[in-house]
PDB file of C-alpha atoms and ligand atoms in Angstrom:
ATOM      1  CA  MET S 172     -18.063 -11.509  32.585  1.00 50.00           C
ATOM      2  CA  SER S 173     -20.794  -9.484  30.995  1.00 53.00           C
ATOM      3  CA  SER S 174     -18.874  -6.188  30.689  1.00 68.00           C
ATOM      4  CA  GLN S 175     -18.198  -4.899  27.203  1.00 74.00           C
ATOM      5  CA  PRO S 176     -14.588  -4.932  26.014  1.00 84.00           C
ATOM      6  CA  ARG S 177     -12.839  -1.663  25.257  1.00 93.00           C
ATOM      7  CA  LEU S 178     -12.168  -0.877  21.632  1.00 96.00           C
ATOM      8  CA  HIS S 179      -9.077   0.813  20.246  1.00 97.00           C
ATOM      9  CA  PRO S 180      -8.977   2.196  16.701  1.00 98.00           C
ATOM     10  CA  LEU S 181      -6.767   0.219  14.333  1.00 98.00           C
ATOM     11  CA  PHE S 182      -7.863   1.162  10.802  1.00 98.00           C
ATOM     12  CA  ALA S 183      -9.946   4.219   9.914  1.00 98.00           C
ATOM     13  CA  ARG S 184     -12.588   4.184   7.168  1.00 98.00           C
ATOM     14  CA  GLN S 185     -10.194   5.866   4.723  1.00 98.00           C
ATOM     15  CA  GLU S 186      -7.508   3.205   5.258  1.00 98.00           C
ATOM     16  CA  ILE S 187     -10.026   0.415   4.711  1.00 98.00           C
ATOM     17  CA  GLU S 188     -11.391   2.141   1.625  1.00 98.00           C
ATOM     18  CA  ALA S 189      -7.891   2.575   0.192  1.00 98.00           C
ATOM     19  CA  ALA S 190      -7.167  -1.123   0.771  1.00 98.00           C
ATOM     20  CA  VAL S 191     -10.446  -2.182  -0.881  1.00 98.00           C
ATOM     21  CA  ASN S 192      -9.778   0.125  -3.851  1.00 98.00           C
ATOM     22  CA  ARG S 193      -6.307  -1.335  -4.290  1.00 98.00           C
ATOM     23  CA  LEU S 194      -7.612  -4.906  -4.064  1.00 98.00           C
ATOM     24  CA  ALA S 195     -10.373  -4.147  -6.565  1.00 98.00           C
ATOM     25  CA  ALA S 196      -7.780  -2.801  -9.028  1.00 98.00           C
ATOM     26  CA  GLU S 197      -5.657  -5.938  -8.627  1.00 98.00           C
ATOM     27  CA  VAL S 198      -8.639  -8.258  -9.007  1.00 98.00           C
ATOM     28  CA  ARG S 199      -9.930  -6.323 -12.030  1.00 98.00           C
ATOM     29  CA  GLN S 200      -6.568  -6.640 -13.733  1.00 98.00           C
ATOM     30  CA  ASP S 201      -6.451 -10.417 -13.274  1.00 98.00           C
ATOM     31  CA  TYR S 202     -10.124 -11.342 -13.728  1.00 98.00           C
ATOM     32  CA  HIS S 203     -11.780  -8.770 -16.014  1.00 98.00           C
ATOM     33  CA  ASP S 204     -12.094 -11.282 -18.874  1.00 98.00           C
ATOM     34  CA  LYS S 205     -12.654 -14.457 -16.842  1.00 98.00           C
ATOM     35  CA  CYS S 206     -16.175 -14.110 -15.401  1.00 98.00           C
ATOM     36  CA  PRO S 207     -14.887 -15.360 -12.038  1.00 98.00           C
ATOM     37  CA  LEU S 208     -16.911 -16.950  -9.261  1.00 98.00           C
ATOM     38  CA  LEU S 209     -16.353 -14.996  -6.052  1.00 98.00           C
ATOM     39  CA  ILE S 210     -17.084 -17.058  -2.965  1.00 98.00           C
ATOM     40  CA  GLY S 211     -17.495 -15.075   0.255  1.00 97.00           C
ATOM     41  CA  VAL S 212     -16.984 -16.706   3.624  1.00 97.00           C
ATOM     42  CA  LEU S 213     -19.862 -15.853   5.966  1.00 96.00           C
ATOM     43  CA  LYS S 214     -20.445 -14.123   8.121  1.00 95.00           C
ATOM     44  CA  GLY S 215     -17.313 -12.025   8.455  1.00 96.00           C
ATOM     45  CA  ALA S 216     -16.725 -11.251   4.774  1.00 98.00           C
ATOM     46  CA  PHE S 217     -20.183  -9.859   4.049  1.00 98.00           C
ATOM     47  CA  ILE S 218     -19.279  -6.163   4.228  1.00 98.00           C
ATOM     48  CA  PHE S 219     -15.878  -6.497   2.533  1.00 98.00           C
ATOM     49  CA  MET S 220     -17.392  -8.611  -0.248  1.00 98.00           C
ATOM     50  CA  SER S 221     -20.212  -6.158  -0.892  1.00 98.00           C
ATOM     51  CA  ASP S 222     -17.825  -3.197  -1.024  1.00 98.00           C
ATOM     52  CA  LEU S 223     -15.376  -5.103  -3.230  1.00 98.00           C
ATOM     53  CA  VAL S 224     -17.867  -6.325  -5.845  1.00 98.00           C
ATOM     54  CA  ARG S 225     -19.344  -2.853  -6.275  1.00 98.00           C
ATOM     55  CA  ARG S 226     -15.924  -1.727  -7.456  1.00 98.00           C
ATOM     56  CA  LEU S 227     -15.678  -4.520 -10.041  1.00 98.00           C
ATOM     57  CA  ASP S 228     -17.138  -3.423 -13.383  1.00 97.00           C
ATOM     58  CA  PHE S 229     -16.966  -6.690 -15.312  1.00 98.00           C
ATOM     59  CA  PRO S 230     -19.050  -9.889 -15.414  1.00 98.00           C
ATOM     60  CA  LEU S 231     -18.704 -12.060 -12.331  1.00 98.00           C
ATOM     61  CA  GLU S 232     -20.783 -14.335 -10.129  1.00 98.00           C
ATOM     62  CA  VAL S 233     -21.163 -14.336  -6.366  1.00 97.00           C
ATOM     63  CA  ASP S 234     -21.783 -17.136  -3.914  1.00 97.00           C
ATOM     64  CA  PHE S 235     -21.277 -17.676  -0.198  1.00 96.00           C
ATOM     65  CA  VAL S 236     -20.216 -20.453   2.117  1.00 96.00           C
ATOM     66  CA  ARG S 237     -20.585 -20.750   5.826  1.00 95.00           C
ATOM     67  CA  LEU S 238     -18.093 -22.768   7.805  1.00 93.00           C
ATOM     68  CA  SER S 239     -18.276 -23.919  11.358  1.00 86.00           C
ATOM     69  CA  SER S 240     -15.599 -24.954  13.743  1.00 77.00           C
ATOM     70  CA  TYR S 241     -16.604 -27.771  16.067  1.00 65.00           C
ATOM     71  CA  GLY S 242     -14.824 -26.093  18.974  1.00 55.00           C
ATOM     72  CA  ARG S 243     -16.140 -23.199  21.005  1.00 52.00           C
ATOM     73  CA  GLY S 244     -14.773 -19.743  21.689  1.00 54.00           C
ATOM     74  CA  ARG S 245     -12.630 -17.506  19.546  1.00 56.00           C
ATOM     75  CA  GLN S 246     -10.009 -20.050  18.567  1.00 57.00           C
ATOM     76  CA  SER S 247     -10.382 -22.352  15.592  1.00 58.00           C
ATOM     77  CA  SER S 248     -10.540 -25.928  16.764  1.00 61.00           C
ATOM     78  CA  GLY S 249      -9.097 -27.086  13.480  1.00 65.00           C
ATOM     79  CA  ARG S 250     -12.090 -29.345  12.942  1.00 83.00           C
ATOM     80  CA  ILE S 251     -13.966 -27.356  10.359  1.00 89.00           C
ATOM     81  CA  LYS S 252     -17.051 -28.257   8.361  1.00 89.00           C
ATOM     82  CA  LEU S 253     -19.144 -26.636   5.693  1.00 91.00           C
ATOM     83  CA  VAL S 254     -22.624 -25.573   6.820  1.00 90.00           C
ATOM     84  CA  GLY S 255     -24.983 -26.292   3.953  1.00 80.00           C
ATOM     85  CA  ALA S 256     -23.918 -27.089   0.424  1.00 80.00           C
ATOM     86  CA  LEU S 257     -22.314 -24.761  -2.089  1.00 88.00           C
ATOM     87  CA  THR S 258     -24.841 -24.370  -4.890  1.00 89.00           C
ATOM     88  CA  SER S 259     -22.554 -22.985  -7.614  1.00 93.00           C
ATOM     89  CA  GLU S 260     -20.727 -25.253 -10.038  1.00 95.00           C
ATOM     90  CA  VAL S 261     -17.019 -24.861  -9.277  1.00 97.00           C
ATOM     91  CA  LYS S 262     -15.597 -27.206 -11.889  1.00 98.00           C
ATOM     92  CA  GLY S 263     -13.722 -25.311 -14.585  1.00 98.00           C
ATOM     93  CA  ARG S 264     -14.418 -21.900 -13.004  1.00 98.00           C
ATOM     94  CA  ASP S 265     -11.953 -19.234 -11.976  1.00 98.00           C
ATOM     95  CA  VAL S 266     -12.723 -19.100  -8.281  1.00 98.00           C
ATOM     96  CA  LEU S 267     -11.712 -16.290  -5.950  1.00 98.00           C
ATOM     97  CA  VAL S 268     -12.398 -16.846  -2.249  1.00 98.00           C
ATOM     98  CA  ILE S 269     -13.169 -13.689  -0.266  1.00 98.00           C
ATOM     99  CA  GLU S 270     -12.286 -13.887   3.425  1.00 98.00           C
ATOM    100  CA  ASP S 271     -12.370 -11.415   6.319  1.00 97.00           C
ATOM    101  CA  ILE S 272      -9.306 -12.575   8.216  1.00 97.00           C
ATOM    102  CA  VAL S 273      -6.699 -15.313   8.052  1.00 97.00           C
ATOM    103  CA  ASP S 274      -5.644 -16.114  11.602  1.00 95.00           C
ATOM    104  CA  THR S 275      -4.336 -19.633  12.263  1.00 95.00           C
ATOM    105  CA  GLY S 276      -5.177 -20.411   8.637  1.00 96.00           C
ATOM    106  CA  LEU S 277      -7.038 -23.594   9.564  1.00 95.00           C
ATOM    107  CA  THR S 278     -10.430 -22.414   8.313  1.00 95.00           C
ATOM    108  CA  ILE S 279      -9.271 -21.151   4.948  1.00 96.00           C
ATOM    109  CA  ALA S 280      -6.946 -24.128   4.417  1.00 96.00           C
ATOM    110  CA  PHE S 281      -9.972 -26.390   4.868  1.00 96.00           C
ATOM    111  CA  LEU S 282     -12.070 -24.396   2.413  1.00 97.00           C
ATOM    112  CA  LEU S 283      -9.353 -24.150  -0.243  1.00 98.00           C
ATOM    113  CA  ASP S 284      -8.786 -27.878   0.008  1.00 97.00           C
ATOM    114  CA  TYR S 285     -12.532 -28.533  -0.296  1.00 96.00           C
ATOM    115  CA  LEU S 286     -12.808 -26.301  -3.370  1.00 97.00           C
ATOM    116  CA  LYS S 287      -9.683 -27.694  -5.010  1.00 98.00           C
ATOM    117  CA  LYS S 288     -11.276 -31.135  -5.038  1.00 97.00           C
ATOM    118  CA  LYS S 289     -14.084 -29.699  -7.159  1.00 97.00           C
ATOM    119  CA  LYS S 290     -11.551 -28.992  -9.913  1.00 98.00           C
ATOM    120  CA  PRO S 291     -11.802 -25.244 -10.552  1.00 98.00           C
ATOM    121  CA  ASN S 292      -9.779 -23.846 -13.445  1.00 98.00           C
ATOM    122  CA  SER S 293      -8.037 -21.613 -10.917  1.00 98.00           C
ATOM    123  CA  LEU S 294      -8.385 -20.966  -7.200  1.00 98.00           C
ATOM    124  CA  LYS S 295      -7.105 -17.899  -5.379  1.00 98.00           C
ATOM    125  CA  LEU S 296      -7.608 -16.175  -2.054  1.00 98.00           C
ATOM    126  CA  CYS S 297      -8.392 -12.540  -1.336  1.00 98.00           C
ATOM    127  CA  THR S 298      -8.518 -11.530   2.320  1.00 98.00           C
ATOM    128  CA  LEU S 299      -9.194  -8.158   3.835  1.00 98.00           C
ATOM    129  CA  THR S 300      -6.937  -8.819   6.825  1.00 98.00           C
ATOM    130  CA  ASP S 301      -4.129 -11.153   7.778  1.00 98.00           C
ATOM    131  CA  LYS S 302      -2.781 -11.962  11.232  1.00 97.00           C
ATOM    132  CA  PRO S 303       0.452 -13.760  10.278  1.00 96.00           C
ATOM    133  CA  SER S 304       1.739 -14.010  13.846  1.00 94.00           C
ATOM    134  CA  ARG S 305      -0.818 -16.707  14.622  1.00 91.00           C
ATOM    135  CA  ARG S 306      -0.438 -18.948  11.584  1.00 95.00           C
ATOM    136  CA  GLN S 307      -0.510 -22.716  12.147  1.00 95.00           C
ATOM    137  CA  VAL S 308      -0.706 -23.874   8.539  1.00 96.00           C
ATOM    138  CA  ALA S 309       0.856 -22.284   5.463  1.00 96.00           C
ATOM    139  CA  VAL S 310      -1.652 -20.318   3.395  1.00 97.00           C
ATOM    140  CA  THR S 311      -0.944 -18.475   0.154  1.00 98.00           C
ATOM    141  CA  ILE S 312      -2.717 -15.124   0.147  1.00 98.00           C
ATOM    142  CA  ASP S 313      -2.996 -13.853  -3.420  1.00 98.00           C
ATOM    143  CA  TYR S 314      -4.650 -10.518  -2.600  1.00 98.00           C
ATOM    144  CA  LEU S 315      -4.099  -8.987   0.833  1.00 98.00           C
ATOM    145  CA  GLY S 316      -5.703  -5.844   2.205  1.00 98.00           C
ATOM    146  CA  LEU S 317      -4.313  -5.095   5.665  1.00 98.00           C
ATOM    147  CA  THR S 318      -1.982  -6.858   8.079  1.00 98.00           C
ATOM    148  CA  VAL S 319      -3.133  -6.849  11.698  1.00 97.00           C
ATOM    149  CA  PRO S 320      -1.102  -7.367  14.883  1.00 96.00           C
ATOM    150  CA  ASP S 321      -1.638 -10.259  17.286  1.00 95.00           C
ATOM    151  CA  LYS S 322      -4.823  -8.743  18.687  1.00 95.00           C
ATOM    152  CA  PHE S 323      -8.473  -9.628  18.423  1.00 96.00           C
ATOM    153  CA  VAL S 324      -9.970  -7.269  15.859  1.00 97.00           C
ATOM    154  CA  VAL S 325     -13.583  -6.272  15.234  1.00 97.00           C
ATOM    155  CA  GLY S 326     -15.598  -4.080  12.897  1.00 98.00           C
ATOM    156  CA  TYR S 327     -16.239  -3.959   9.145  1.00 98.00           C
ATOM    157  CA  GLY S 328     -17.790  -7.435   9.311  1.00 98.00           C
ATOM    158  CA  LEU S 329     -15.530  -8.901  11.979  1.00 97.00           C
ATOM    159  CA  ASP S 330     -17.231  -9.814  15.240  1.00 96.00           C
ATOM    160  CA  TRP S 331     -16.632 -10.514  18.856  1.00 95.00           C
ATOM    161  CA  ASP S 332     -19.436 -12.743  20.140  1.00 93.00           C
ATOM    162  CA  GLU S 333     -21.512 -11.654  17.089  1.00 95.00           C
ATOM    163  CA  LYS S 334     -21.184  -7.986  18.074  1.00 95.00           C
ATOM    164  CA  PHE S 335     -19.433  -5.070  16.346  1.00 97.00           C
ATOM    165  CA  ARG S 336     -19.782  -6.328  12.744  1.00 98.00           C
ATOM    166  CA  ASN S 337     -21.582  -3.087  11.891  1.00 98.00           C
ATOM    167  CA  LEU S 338     -18.733  -0.750  12.844  1.00 98.00           C
ATOM    168  CA  PRO S 339     -17.391   1.022   9.735  1.00 98.00           C
ATOM    169  CA  GLU S 340     -13.852   1.076  11.148  1.00 98.00           C
ATOM    170  CA  ILE S 341     -11.613  -1.743  12.446  1.00 98.00           C
ATOM    171  CA  TYR S 342     -10.722  -1.819  16.141  1.00 98.00           C
ATOM    172  CA  TYR S 343      -8.791  -4.144  18.411  1.00 97.00           C
ATOM    173  CA  LEU S 344     -10.031  -5.291  21.767  1.00 95.00           C
ATOM    174  CA  GLU S 345      -8.080  -4.289  24.775  1.00 87.00           C
ATOM    175  CA  GLY S 346      -6.531  -6.447  27.484  1.00 68.00           C
ATOM    176  CA  GLU S 347      -7.103 -10.125  28.026  1.00 55.00           C
ATOM    177  CA  LEU S 348      -9.732 -10.337  25.296  1.00 58.00           C
ATOM    178  CA  GLY S 349      -7.320  -8.887  22.778  1.00 54.00           C
ATOM    179  CA  ARG S 350      -4.562 -11.300  23.907  1.00 55.00           C
TER     180      ARG S 350
HETATM  181  P1  IMP H1294      -8.532 -19.185  11.462  1.00 93.80           P
HETATM  182  O1  IMP H1294      -9.113 -20.508  11.110  1.00 93.80           O
HETATM  183  O2  IMP H1294      -7.828 -19.229  12.799  1.00 93.80           O
HETATM  184  O3  IMP H1294      -7.630 -18.614  10.385  1.00 93.80           O
HETATM  185  O4  IMP H1294      -9.697 -18.141  11.690  1.00 93.80           O
HETATM  186  C1  IMP H1294     -10.956 -18.391  11.236  1.00 93.80           C
HETATM  187  C2  IMP H1294     -11.999 -17.430  11.631  1.00 93.80           C
HETATM  188  O5  IMP H1294     -11.846 -16.988  12.985  1.00 93.80           O
HETATM  189  C3  IMP H1294     -12.004 -16.153  10.806  1.00 93.80           C
HETATM  190  O6  IMP H1294     -12.630 -16.317   9.557  1.00 93.80           O
HETATM  191  C4  IMP H1294     -12.795 -15.256  11.728  1.00 93.80           C
HETATM  192  O7  IMP H1294     -14.172 -15.497  11.588  1.00 93.80           O
HETATM  193  C5  IMP H1294     -12.353 -15.695  13.108  1.00 93.80           C
HETATM  194  N1  IMP H1294     -11.299 -14.809  13.626  1.00 93.80           N
HETATM  195  C6  IMP H1294      -9.982 -15.053  13.753  1.00 93.80           C
HETATM  196  N2  IMP H1294      -9.330 -13.989  14.273  1.00 93.80           N
HETATM  197  C7  IMP H1294     -10.281 -13.033  14.461  1.00 93.80           C
HETATM  198  C8  IMP H1294     -10.253 -11.671  14.951  1.00 93.80           C
HETATM  199  O8  IMP H1294      -9.221 -11.100  15.337  1.00 93.80           O
HETATM  200  N3  IMP H1294     -11.451 -11.038  14.978  1.00 93.80           N
HETATM  201  C9  IMP H1294     -12.614 -11.595  14.559  1.00 93.80           C
HETATM  202  N4  IMP H1294     -12.683 -12.841  14.100  1.00 93.80           N
HETATM  203  C10 IMP H1294     -11.531 -13.552  14.039  1.00 93.80           C
END
C-alpha cells in the first residue's frame, strides 16, 4: 500500500525538551569529570544526540555507530551487525551509548556486548524512549527519557520507512501499522 499512515500526537516538543533537560542534568552529574565518549546509534539518535550534547557543558567526545539487522521490515531480526568500524578507542574510556528507542532490546544488547569486549572503563546506556512491552532480552537502561506504549512511533529522529525523522514532536502510527 502506498498510502501514508495517520499520525497521532504522543509527545509534544515541550515534553521532549523536558526529558532531554532532565537526562542532560543526570548525565552531567555522573560524567562532568570523566571526559566520556558518547556513542550515538544512527540514524535514529541523531537529533536526540545533538540536542543532548548541546546541554552538556564539560569535556566529552562524540562518535557514531550504524547497525543493521539482516532481516527486513520494522522488526529486528535479531541478527545484527555493525556497519563500518568504530574509529574511537573504547578501551579504558567511560562510554555512554545514546539510543533513540529500545524495543525488543536485540539491537542494543548486541551493541553493548560488542563494546564490552573492547574493555571500556564503564559502559552505560541512555535512551530517549523505551517500549518495555516488546522486550525480548533484558537490557539495563541507565538514563531513560520517555516510555512509549506498544505502538510504532515516529518523529524526533525516529522513522517509518525513512520518513518522519524531521518531525519535532513524537507521534504514533495509527491502525495496523501501529500494531
Ligand atoms: P530493537 O532491536 O527491537 O530494540 O529495535 C531496534 C531499532 O528498531 C531501533 O533502534 C529503531 O531504529 C527501530 N525501532 C523499534 N521500534 C521503533 C518505533 O516504534 N519507531 C521507529 N523505530 C523503531
